Structures are given as C-alpha cells and as structure tokens.
CSV table of C-alpha atoms in Angstrom, one decimal:
chain,number,residue,atom,x,y,z
W,1,UNK,CA,-71.5,9.3,-30.2
W,2,UNK,CA,-72.3,6.2,-32.3
W,3,UNK,CA,-70.4,3.7,-34.3
W,4,UNK,CA,-71.2,1.3,-37.1
W,5,UNK,CA,-69.3,-0.8,-39.7
W,6,UNK,CA,-68.6,2.3,-41.8
W,7,UNK,CA,-67.6,4.7,-39.0
W,8,UNK,CA,-65.0,4.3,-36.3
W,9,UNK,CA,-65.0,7.2,-34.0
W,10,UNK,CA,-61.9,9.2,-33.3
W,11,UNK,CA,-60.7,10.3,-29.9
W,12,UNK,CA,-61.8,13.8,-30.8
W,13,UNK,CA,-65.4,12.5,-31.0
W,14,UNK,CA,-65.1,11.0,-27.5
W,15,UNK,CA,-63.6,14.2,-26.1
W,16,UNK,CA,-66.3,16.4,-27.6
W,17,UNK,CA,-69.1,14.1,-26.4
W,18,UNK,CA,-67.7,14.0,-22.9
W,19,UNK,CA,-67.5,17.8,-22.8
W,20,UNK,CA,-71.0,18.2,-24.1
W,21,UNK,CA,-72.6,15.8,-21.7
W,22,UNK,CA,-70.6,17.1,-18.7
W,23,UNK,CA,-71.8,20.6,-19.6
W,24,UNK,CA,-75.3,19.2,-19.5
W,25,UNK,CA,-74.8,17.9,-16.0
W,26,UNK,CA,-74.4,14.2,-16.9
W,27,UNK,CA,-73.6,11.9,-13.9
W,28,UNK,CA,-70.2,10.3,-13.4
W,29,UNK,CA,-71.8,6.9,-14.1
W,30,UNK,CA,-73.1,8.1,-17.5
W,31,UNK,CA,-69.7,9.5,-18.5
W,32,UNK,CA,-68.0,6.3,-17.4
W,33,UNK,CA,-70.4,4.3,-19.5
W,34,UNK,CA,-69.6,6.5,-22.5
W,35,UNK,CA,-65.9,5.8,-22.0
W,36,UNK,CA,-66.4,2.1,-21.6
W,37,UNK,CA,-68.3,1.9,-24.8
W,38,UNK,CA,-65.6,3.8,-26.6
W,39,UNK,CA,-62.8,1.5,-25.3
W,40,UNK,CA,-64.9,-1.6,-26.1
W,41,UNK,CA,-64.5,-0.7,-29.8
W,42,UNK,CA,-60.7,-1.4,-29.4
W,43,UNK,CA,-61.3,-5.1,-28.8
W,44,UNK,CA,-58.4,-6.9,-27.0
W,45,UNK,CA,-56.2,-3.8,-27.1
W,46,UNK,CA,-58.5,-0.8,-26.2
W,47,UNK,CA,-55.5,1.7,-26.1
W,48,UNK,CA,-53.5,3.4,-27.3
W,49,UNK,CA,-56.2,4.6,-29.8
W,50,UNK,CA,-54.5,4.6,-33.3
W,51,UNK,CA,-56.1,6.4,-36.2
W,52,UNK,CA,-55.4,6.0,-39.9
W,53,UNK,CA,-53.2,9.1,-40.3
W,54,UNK,CA,-50.8,8.2,-37.4
W,55,UNK,CA,-52.7,10.1,-34.7
W,56,UNK,CA,-52.2,8.2,-31.4
W,57,UNK,CA,-54.1,8.8,-28.2
W,58,UNK,CA,-52.8,7.3,-24.9
W,59,UNK,CA,-55.5,6.7,-22.3
W,60,UNK,CA,-55.0,6.0,-18.6
W,61,UNK,CA,-57.8,5.6,-16.0
W,62,UNK,CA,-57.1,6.3,-12.4
W,63,UNK,CA,-59.3,8.2,-10.0
W,64,UNK,CA,-56.5,8.7,-7.5
W,65,UNK,CA,-53.8,10.0,-9.8
W,66,UNK,CA,-52.9,13.7,-9.8
W,67,UNK,CA,-50.4,13.9,-12.6
W,68,UNK,CA,-49.8,11.4,-15.4
W,69,UNK,CA,-47.3,11.5,-18.2
W,70,UNK,CA,-46.3,9.2,-21.1
W,71,UNK,CA,-42.6,8.4,-21.5
W,72,UNK,CA,-40.8,6.2,-23.9
W,73,UNK,CA,-39.3,5.8,-27.4
W,74,UNK,CA,-39.6,8.8,-29.7
W,75,UNK,CA,-41.7,10.5,-27.1
W,76,UNK,CA,-38.8,11.1,-24.8
W,77,UNK,CA,-38.4,10.5,-21.1
W,78,UNK,CA,-39.1,13.9,-19.5
W,79,UNK,CA,-42.5,13.7,-17.9
W,80,UNK,CA,-43.2,17.5,-18.3
W,81,UNK,CA,-43.0,17.1,-22.1
W,82,UNK,CA,-45.9,14.6,-22.4
W,83,UNK,CA,-48.3,15.5,-19.6
W,84,UNK,CA,-51.7,13.9,-20.0
W,85,UNK,CA,-54.9,15.8,-19.5
W,86,UNK,CA,-57.8,14.6,-17.3
W,87,UNK,CA,-61.0,14.6,-19.3
W,88,UNK,CA,-64.2,16.2,-17.9
W,89,UNK,CA,-66.2,14.5,-15.2
W,90,UNK,CA,-64.3,11.2,-14.8
W,91,UNK,CA,-61.1,9.2,-14.2
W,92,UNK,CA,-59.7,9.3,-17.8
W,93,UNK,CA,-56.4,10.9,-18.7
W,94,UNK,CA,-55.4,11.4,-22.3
W,95,UNK,CA,-52.6,12.6,-24.5
W,96,UNK,CA,-52.8,12.8,-28.3
W,97,UNK,CA,-49.8,12.9,-30.6
W,98,UNK,CA,-48.4,11.7,-34.0
W,99,UNK,CA,-46.2,8.7,-34.7
W,100,UNK,CA,-44.7,7.4,-38.0
W,101,UNK,CA,-47.0,4.7,-39.4
W,102,UNK,CA,-44.1,2.2,-39.4
W,103,UNK,CA,-43.0,2.8,-35.8
W,104,UNK,CA,-42.8,0.3,-33.0
W,105,UNK,CA,-42.1,1.8,-29.6
W,106,UNK,CA,-41.9,1.0,-25.9
W,107,UNK,CA,-43.6,3.3,-23.4
W,108,UNK,CA,-44.9,3.6,-19.9
W,109,UNK,CA,-46.9,6.0,-17.7
W,110,UNK,CA,-45.3,8.0,-15.0
W,111,UNK,CA,-47.9,8.4,-12.3
W,112,UNK,CA,-47.6,10.8,-9.3
W,113,UNK,CA,-49.9,9.6,-6.6
W,114,UNK,CA,-51.0,12.2,-4.1
W,115,UNK,CA,-47.7,14.1,-4.4
W,116,UNK,CA,-45.6,11.0,-4.0
W,117,UNK,CA,-42.5,10.3,-6.3
W,118,UNK,CA,-43.4,9.2,-9.8
W,119,UNK,CA,-44.0,5.5,-10.5
W,120,UNK,CA,-43.5,3.9,-13.9
W,121,UNK,CA,-46.4,1.7,-14.9
W,122,UNK,CA,-47.2,-0.4,-18.0
W,123,UNK,CA,-50.4,0.4,-19.8
W,124,UNK,CA,-53.3,-1.5,-18.2
W,125,UNK,CA,-55.3,-1.2,-21.5
W,126,UNK,CA,-52.5,-2.7,-23.6
W,127,UNK,CA,-51.6,-6.4,-23.2
W,128,UNK,CA,-48.4,-6.1,-25.4
W,129,UNK,CA,-45.5,-5.8,-23.0
W,130,UNK,CA,-41.8,-6.5,-22.6
W,131,UNK,CA,-39.5,-6.8,-19.6
W,132,UNK,CA,-36.7,-4.3,-19.3
W,133,UNK,CA,-33.6,-4.6,-17.2
W,134,UNK,CA,-31.7,-2.0,-15.1
W,135,UNK,CA,-34.0,-1.2,-13.5
W,136,UNK,CA,-36.2,-4.3,-13.8
W,137,UNK,CA,-39.7,-3.2,-14.9
W,138,UNK,CA,-42.4,-3.8,-17.5
W,139,UNK,CA,-42.9,-1.6,-20.5
W,140,UNK,CA,-45.8,-1.5,-23.0
W,141,UNK,CA,-45.4,-1.9,-26.7
W,142,UNK,CA,-47.2,0.1,-29.4
W,143,UNK,CA,-47.0,-1.2,-32.9
W,144,UNK,CA,-48.3,1.2,-35.6
W,145,UNK,CA,-50.2,-0.2,-38.6
W,146,UNK,CA,-47.2,-0.5,-40.9
W,147,UNK,CA,-44.7,-1.7,-38.3
W,148,UNK,CA,-42.6,-4.7,-39.4
W,149,UNK,CA,-44.2,-7.8,-38.1
W,150,UNK,CA,-42.4,-9.9,-35.5
W,151,UNK,CA,-42.8,-13.6,-35.5
W,152,UNK,CA,-44.4,-15.1,-32.3
W,153,UNK,CA,-41.8,-16.7,-30.0
W,154,UNK,CA,-42.4,-19.6,-27.6
W,155,UNK,CA,-41.7,-18.6,-24.0
W,156,UNK,CA,-39.6,-21.8,-23.5
W,157,UNK,CA,-36.6,-23.2,-25.2
W,158,UNK,CA,-36.0,-26.5,-27.0
W,159,UNK,CA,-35.8,-29.2,-24.3
W,160,UNK,CA,-33.2,-31.7,-25.2
W,161,UNK,CA,-31.5,-32.3,-21.8
W,162,UNK,CA,-28.7,-29.8,-22.4
W,163,UNK,CA,-30.0,-26.8,-20.4
W,164,UNK,CA,-28.4,-23.4,-19.7
W,165,UNK,CA,-25.2,-22.8,-17.7
W,166,UNK,CA,-24.8,-19.8,-15.5
W,167,UNK,CA,-21.4,-18.8,-14.2
W,168,UNK,CA,-19.6,-15.8,-12.6
W,169,UNK,CA,-16.3,-15.2,-14.3
W,170,UNK,CA,-13.6,-12.8,-13.0
W,171,UNK,CA,-10.4,-11.5,-14.4
W,172,UNK,CA,-7.2,-12.8,-13.0
W,173,UNK,CA,-6.7,-9.7,-10.9
W,174,UNK,CA,-10.4,-9.7,-9.9
W,175,UNK,CA,-10.8,-6.2,-11.1
W,176,UNK,CA,-13.4,-7.2,-13.7
W,177,UNK,CA,-16.4,-9.4,-13.0
W,178,UNK,CA,-19.1,-10.7,-15.3
W,179,UNK,CA,-22.2,-12.8,-15.0
W,180,UNK,CA,-22.3,-15.2,-17.9
W,181,UNK,CA,-25.1,-17.4,-19.3
W,182,UNK,CA,-24.1,-20.0,-21.8
W,183,UNK,CA,-26.9,-21.4,-24.1
W,184,UNK,CA,-26.0,-24.6,-25.9
W,185,UNK,CA,-27.7,-25.6,-29.2
W,186,UNK,CA,-30.3,-28.4,-29.5
W,187,UNK,CA,-28.5,-31.7,-30.0
W,188,UNK,CA,-25.2,-30.3,-28.7
W,189,UNK,CA,-22.5,-33.0,-29.0
W,190,UNK,CA,-19.0,-32.0,-28.1
W,191,UNK,CA,-17.6,-35.3,-29.6
W,192,UNK,CA,-19.2,-34.6,-33.0
W,193,UNK,CA,-18.3,-31.0,-33.9
W,194,UNK,CA,-16.9,-27.6,-32.9
W,195,UNK,CA,-19.5,-24.8,-32.7
W,196,UNK,CA,-19.3,-21.1,-33.7
W,197,UNK,CA,-19.9,-18.8,-30.8
W,198,UNK,CA,-22.0,-15.6,-30.3
W,199,UNK,CA,-21.0,-13.3,-27.4
W,200,UNK,CA,-23.6,-10.6,-26.5
W,201,UNK,CA,-22.6,-7.8,-24.2
W,202,UNK,CA,-25.4,-6.5,-22.0
W,203,UNK,CA,-26.5,-10.0,-21.8
W,204,UNK,CA,-29.2,-9.5,-19.2
W,205,UNK,CA,-31.1,-7.0,-21.4
W,206,UNK,CA,-30.7,-9.3,-24.4
W,207,UNK,CA,-32.2,-12.1,-22.4
W,208,UNK,CA,-35.1,-10.2,-20.9
W,209,UNK,CA,-35.9,-7.4,-23.3
W,210,UNK,CA,-34.4,-8.8,-26.5
W,211,UNK,CA,-35.6,-12.4,-26.0
W,212,UNK,CA,-32.4,-13.3,-27.8
W,213,UNK,CA,-32.3,-16.9,-26.4
W,214,UNK,CA,-35.7,-17.6,-27.9
W,215,UNK,CA,-34.8,-16.0,-31.2
W,216,UNK,CA,-31.5,-18.0,-31.5
W,217,UNK,CA,-33.4,-21.2,-30.5
W,218,UNK,CA,-36.2,-20.6,-33.1
W,219,UNK,CA,-33.8,-19.9,-35.9
W,220,UNK,CA,-31.8,-23.0,-35.2
W,221,UNK,CA,-34.9,-25.2,-35.0
W,222,UNK,CA,-36.1,-23.7,-38.4
W,223,UNK,CA,-32.7,-24.4,-40.0
W,224,UNK,CA,-32.1,-20.7,-40.7
W,225,UNK,CA,-28.8,-20.6,-38.8
W,226,UNK,CA,-26.2,-23.2,-38.1
W,227,UNK,CA,-26.1,-24.6,-34.5
W,228,UNK,CA,-24.2,-22.2,-32.3
W,229,UNK,CA,-23.3,-21.5,-28.7
W,230,UNK,CA,-24.6,-18.2,-27.4
W,231,UNK,CA,-22.8,-16.5,-24.5
W,232,UNK,CA,-24.6,-13.7,-22.7
W,233,UNK,CA,-22.3,-11.4,-20.8
W,234,UNK,CA,-23.3,-8.9,-18.1
W,235,UNK,CA,-20.5,-6.8,-16.9
W,236,UNK,CA,-20.8,-6.2,-13.2
W,237,UNK,CA,-19.4,-2.6,-13.3
W,238,UNK,CA,-21.1,-1.6,-16.5
W,239,UNK,CA,-22.1,1.8,-15.0
W,240,UNK,CA,-18.5,2.7,-14.8
W,241,UNK,CA,-17.7,1.9,-18.4
W,242,UNK,CA,-16.7,4.6,-20.9
W,243,UNK,CA,-19.8,6.2,-22.5
W,244,UNK,CA,-19.2,4.7,-26.0
W,245,UNK,CA,-18.0,1.4,-24.7
W,246,UNK,CA,-14.4,1.9,-26.0
W,247,UNK,CA,-12.8,0.1,-23.1
W,248,UNK,CA,-9.5,-1.6,-24.0
W,249,UNK,CA,-9.3,-3.2,-20.5
W,250,UNK,CA,-12.7,-4.8,-20.8
W,251,UNK,CA,-12.0,-5.9,-24.3
W,252,UNK,CA,-8.8,-7.5,-23.0
W,253,UNK,CA,-10.9,-9.3,-20.3
W,254,UNK,CA,-13.3,-10.7,-23.0
W,255,UNK,CA,-10.5,-11.8,-25.4
W,256,UNK,CA,-7.9,-13.0,-23.0
W,257,UNK,CA,-10.0,-14.4,-20.1
W,258,UNK,CA,-13.6,-15.0,-21.0
W,259,UNK,CA,-13.1,-16.5,-24.4
W,260,UNK,CA,-10.4,-19.0,-23.2
W,261,UNK,CA,-12.7,-19.9,-20.3
W,262,UNK,CA,-15.6,-20.7,-22.7
W,263,UNK,CA,-13.3,-22.5,-25.1
W,264,UNK,CA,-12.0,-24.7,-22.3
W,265,UNK,CA,-15.5,-25.7,-21.1
W,266,UNK,CA,-17.4,-26.1,-24.4
W,267,UNK,CA,-16.8,-27.5,-27.9
W,268,UNK,CA,-16.2,-24.1,-29.6
W,269,UNK,CA,-14.5,-23.3,-32.8
W,270,UNK,CA,-11.3,-21.3,-32.1
W,271,UNK,CA,-11.4,-19.7,-35.6
W,272,UNK,CA,-12.0,-15.9,-35.0
W,273,UNK,CA,-14.2,-15.9,-38.1
W,274,UNK,CA,-16.6,-18.2,-36.2
W,275,UNK,CA,-16.6,-16.0,-33.1
W,276,UNK,CA,-19.0,-13.0,-33.1
W,277,UNK,CA,-19.1,-10.2,-30.5
W,278,UNK,CA,-22.3,-8.2,-30.3
W,279,UNK,CA,-24.1,-5.6,-28.4
W,280,UNK,CA,-26.6,-2.7,-28.5
W,281,UNK,CA,-26.0,1.0,-27.8
W,282,UNK,CA,-22.6,1.4,-26.0
W,283,UNK,CA,-22.5,-2.4,-26.3
W,284,UNK,CA,-22.6,-2.1,-30.1
W,285,UNK,CA,-19.7,0.3,-30.0
W,286,UNK,CA,-17.8,-2.1,-27.8
W,287,UNK,CA,-18.5,-5.0,-30.2
W,288,UNK,CA,-17.1,-3.1,-33.2
W,289,UNK,CA,-14.1,-1.9,-31.2
W,290,UNK,CA,-13.4,-5.4,-29.9
W,291,UNK,CA,-13.4,-6.8,-33.5
W,292,UNK,CA,-11.0,-4.0,-34.5
W,293,UNK,CA,-8.8,-4.1,-31.5
W,294,UNK,CA,-8.6,-7.9,-31.1
W,295,UNK,CA,-9.1,-9.5,-34.5
W,296,UNK,CA,-7.2,-12.5,-33.1
W,297,UNK,CA,-10.3,-13.2,-30.9
W,298,UNK,CA,-13.3,-11.8,-32.8
W,299,UNK,CA,-13.5,-11.8,-36.6
W,300,UNK,CA,-17.1,-10.6,-36.7
W,301,UNK,CA,-19.2,-7.9,-35.0
W,302,UNK,CA,-22.9,-7.4,-34.4
W,303,UNK,CA,-23.6,-3.7,-33.5
W,304,UNK,CA,-27.2,-2.5,-32.9
W,305,UNK,CA,-27.5,1.3,-32.8
W,306,UNK,CA,-23.8,1.7,-31.8
W,307,UNK,CA,-22.8,5.0,-30.2
W,308,UNK,CA,-20.4,6.3,-32.9
W,309,UNK,CA,-19.0,9.7,-32.1
W,310,UNK,CA,-15.3,8.6,-31.6
W,311,UNK,CA,-15.2,5.2,-33.2
W,312,UNK,CA,-15.2,6.3,-37.0
W,313,UNK,CA,-12.0,8.1,-36.5
W,314,UNK,CA,-10.2,5.0,-35.1
W,315,UNK,CA,-11.2,2.6,-37.9
W,316,UNK,CA,-8.6,3.4,-40.5
W,317,UNK,CA,-5.6,3.2,-38.1
W,318,UNK,CA,-6.8,0.0,-36.5
W,319,UNK,CA,-7.5,-1.8,-39.8
W,320,UNK,CA,-4.1,-0.7,-41.1
W,321,UNK,CA,-2.4,-2.0,-38.0
W,322,UNK,CA,-4.3,-5.3,-38.2
W,323,UNK,CA,-3.4,-5.8,-41.9
W,324,UNK,CA,0.3,-5.4,-40.9
W,325,UNK,CA,-0.3,-8.3,-38.5
W,326,UNK,CA,-1.9,-10.5,-41.1
W,327,UNK,CA,-5.6,-10.0,-40.1
W,328,UNK,CA,-8.3,-9.0,-42.6
W,329,UNK,CA,-11.1,-6.6,-42.0
W,330,UNK,CA,-14.0,-7.9,-39.9
W,331,UNK,CA,-17.5,-8.8,-41.1
W,332,UNK,CA,-19.9,-6.3,-39.4
W,333,UNK,CA,-23.7,-6.2,-39.0
W,334,UNK,CA,-24.9,-2.7,-38.1
W,335,UNK,CA,-28.4,-1.3,-37.6
W,336,UNK,CA,-30.0,1.9,-36.3
W,337,UNK,CA,-33.5,3.2,-35.6
W,338,UNK,CA,-34.9,5.7,-38.1
W,339,UNK,CA,-36.4,7.7,-35.3
W,340,UNK,CA,-33.3,8.0,-33.2
W,341,UNK,CA,-31.8,11.5,-32.9
W,342,UNK,CA,-30.3,12.9,-36.2
W,343,UNK,CA,-26.8,13.0,-34.6
W,344,UNK,CA,-27.0,9.3,-33.8
W,345,UNK,CA,-28.1,8.4,-37.4
W,346,UNK,CA,-25.3,10.5,-38.8
W,347,UNK,CA,-22.7,8.9,-36.6
W,348,UNK,CA,-23.8,5.4,-37.5
W,349,UNK,CA,-23.7,6.3,-41.2
W,350,UNK,CA,-20.2,7.8,-40.8
W,351,UNK,CA,-19.1,4.6,-39.0
W,352,UNK,CA,-20.4,2.3,-41.8
W,353,UNK,CA,-18.7,4.5,-44.4
W,354,UNK,CA,-15.4,4.3,-42.6
W,355,UNK,CA,-15.7,0.5,-42.3
W,356,UNK,CA,-16.6,0.1,-45.9
W,357,UNK,CA,-13.9,2.5,-47.1
W,358,UNK,CA,-11.2,0.4,-45.4
W,359,UNK,CA,-12.3,-3.0,-46.6
W,360,UNK,CA,-14.7,-4.3,-44.0
W,361,UNK,CA,-17.8,-6.3,-45.0
W,362,UNK,CA,-20.8,-4.5,-43.7
W,363,UNK,CA,-24.5,-5.5,-43.6
W,364,UNK,CA,-26.6,-2.4,-42.7
W,365,UNK,CA,-30.2,-1.7,-42.1
W,366,UNK,CA,-32.5,0.8,-40.3
W,367,UNK,CA,-35.8,0.0,-38.6
W,368,UNK,CA,-38.9,1.9,-37.7
W,369,UNK,CA,-38.1,2.6,-34.1
W,370,UNK,CA,-35.9,4.4,-31.5
W,371,UNK,CA,-32.9,3.4,-29.4
W,372,UNK,CA,-34.4,0.4,-27.6
W,373,UNK,CA,-34.9,-3.4,-27.6
W,374,UNK,CA,-38.3,-3.1,-29.2
W,375,UNK,CA,-36.5,-2.4,-32.4
W,376,UNK,CA,-33.3,-4.3,-31.8
W,377,UNK,CA,-35.1,-7.6,-31.2
W,378,UNK,CA,-37.0,-7.1,-34.5
W,379,UNK,CA,-33.7,-6.9,-36.5
W,380,UNK,CA,-31.7,-9.4,-34.4
W,381,UNK,CA,-32.8,-12.4,-36.6
W,382,UNK,CA,-31.4,-10.6,-39.6
W,383,UNK,CA,-28.1,-10.1,-37.8
W,384,UNK,CA,-27.9,-13.8,-36.8
W,385,UNK,CA,-28.7,-14.9,-40.4
W,386,UNK,CA,-25.9,-12.6,-41.7
W,387,UNK,CA,-23.3,-14.2,-39.3
W,388,UNK,CA,-24.6,-17.7,-38.9
W,389,UNK,CA,-26.8,-18.3,-41.9
W,390,UNK,CA,-27.2,-22.0,-42.7
W,391,UNK,CA,-25.5,-23.0,-46.0
W,392,UNK,CA,-27.9,-23.8,-48.8
W,393,UNK,CA,-28.8,-27.4,-49.5
W,394,UNK,CA,-26.9,-29.0,-52.4
W,395,UNK,CA,-28.7,-29.2,-55.7
W,396,UNK,CA,-30.3,-32.5,-56.5
C-alpha cells in the first residue's frame, strides 16, 4: 500500500494489504507499522476514516478487548447491530458503514473486556468530543464533509464580575424540586433595564452537551441577540415525568413558583412575550405545552426535536381556550434532525402544521443529524436569534 498527492488509500486497501501480509507470515510488528502508516495519513484526526462517497470506517485499537461495537446517533445503541471486526494479526478493530454527507453525529465504543460488562469509551483516535449528562460521560463527534460548520466557542464566559447563580428551588408542597442555574448577561444592571428571560428545561444537558451558556454569551457579545437572562432548570424527578413531557403539574411549578422566584430576584421583564420556555426531546414537547397551557407565563417556545405524538391533537383546543381568555398564539421555534426515525419527523411536521393552522408564528428547520445535542447545539443560535434577535440599527 502506498500513498501520494493524487491517491488517498481507502480502508479497503488497508484491509486487503493486512490480509495479504498476514497470509505471508508477516510479524505483528510489521502489521502494526502498516496500520500506523495508514493512520498517519489522517493527520490530527486519524479516525473515523471518511471517504468521498460517505463511506465511514471506525477504527479501535486494543489488544485486550474481546468484543467492540460502535453505538451512537443514526447507528443506533444496540451493540449487536454494529459489532466491529478484528483485522488479521493485530489489535485493530474496524467497522465500515455509510453516513449522509451532511451528517454530524455523536458516537462511542462499547468495549467488553475479558467478559466484563460493556464500557462506553470515547474514540482515542478522534479529538472532537462532547460531554453528555445522565449518565455523565464523554462522546466523540464525527462531522461529515458537508456538515454545517459550527463556530468555535471559548470555554469560558464573559467576565464582568456578575457570575453565575446556582440555587435549588422547591414547590410549596415540596413535591417538585429543581436545580437552577441563572446566567446574567454581560453588563447586567438591575437599575437600568428589565431583561427578557430564557428558561431551558433539561438544563444540565444544555450546559454540558449543548454548551448553551457559551452560545448565549457569544451571541450577546457579538450583538446578535439582546441582553437576556438564561435560566437552566434541571428537574430532580425527570425520570418520572410523562414520556412526552406533557406534565401539567410541572408546568404549574414552572409558571407559578419558579418564574415568580426568578422575577423576585432578578431584573426580568414580566411580559410573557419576553419570556421563552425551551427544551429538547421531551423537554421540547414540555416547552410547547407550557406555552399553550400557560400563555400568561410563557409567550414563546423553543422546541428542539419535540416528541409530538399526542401534542398536535391538543393544539386547536388550547389555542381556542386561550383566545377566549384574551391571549394570542405563541411564537414557536421548532427543529428536528433529518436522520431521526420517520415517525418522529412526521410527528414534528404534523405539530408545526397544527400550530400554523391555528395562528401560531412558527420558525422551523431541520438539520443533518439525529436526536442529540450534537445537532441541537448547531441550531440553538438560530433559535436564539429568532426569539431574542437584536433590533437593526437605525438608518443614518
């Protein structure tokens, strides 16, 4: 196997050459050298090995591993479906598949060591990673050649002496508890103005996986959104919430207890049109449901890949009821991954149709990914611009 400026070998070339040399009795050291040379062609990111037609090969090196699988977005999370094969004569496991050229996915290796329970591991050959919550772990990120580019974000936040406030908030009957992080905008001045507010359910995942605090900070510093207060909410009993997030009791906690608590402690606008409720997955369904159920608290919703089996059927009745109480339809941002299951795409499209059909303002987009924060953090800036976009400068 050789390479020059006009020829980049495929993984099939490496597999064939390894098989040929192993059949000729090549030593382990010689086979390892061949693998090392192949990986060196990948530069700073030796793997996964991506070819021009969307062929992707995941590579994992471990002389002690017995069984290795790839799990993640689009691929699925059942280890038996994506079992890797050990190549002849060495420590290299491989799996080849096809991905859309515009996809961005998160993945990991599930490794069974000497019959022990499987361990999820990030890809040692890929430096692009994200932190996931529940459970806390690292995942690797694969960006295909045509994936939408994501701006680089600083690890820190603007330092103007304001800081971040962490608080545990409980309902009056102490049946509902939430961990709450409040991020104040650069230059926060409670004597000067009242600020719009963003509430994000599933706050821990938005902070760790979505990097939402850094995104909000960057957009504010660049003048793309108005200064805002971001409230990240992590429900303590989220595992007991209804599957689609349509939980009237929890919505009541948010609207009647958490929002008043935030308003009492910070210089927030009390106009529902300047209060956005957001989330992803079941949290996205919750956000839309909250805006429909409690328009007196939330005039806007941010829903990323909402679970939408039951919600479309509730829209018309809720909006009709709200109109009778003098409330208009909410402004809604909705997105979904193009490579999520077809039923999920159909549900989101039906939901958007129901909202639009009954007078809601909807901004919709899809993205090249699956049901995960790798895609959601890519589109989050668009959602923030939709809800908090800075007004244009006056003409000179």
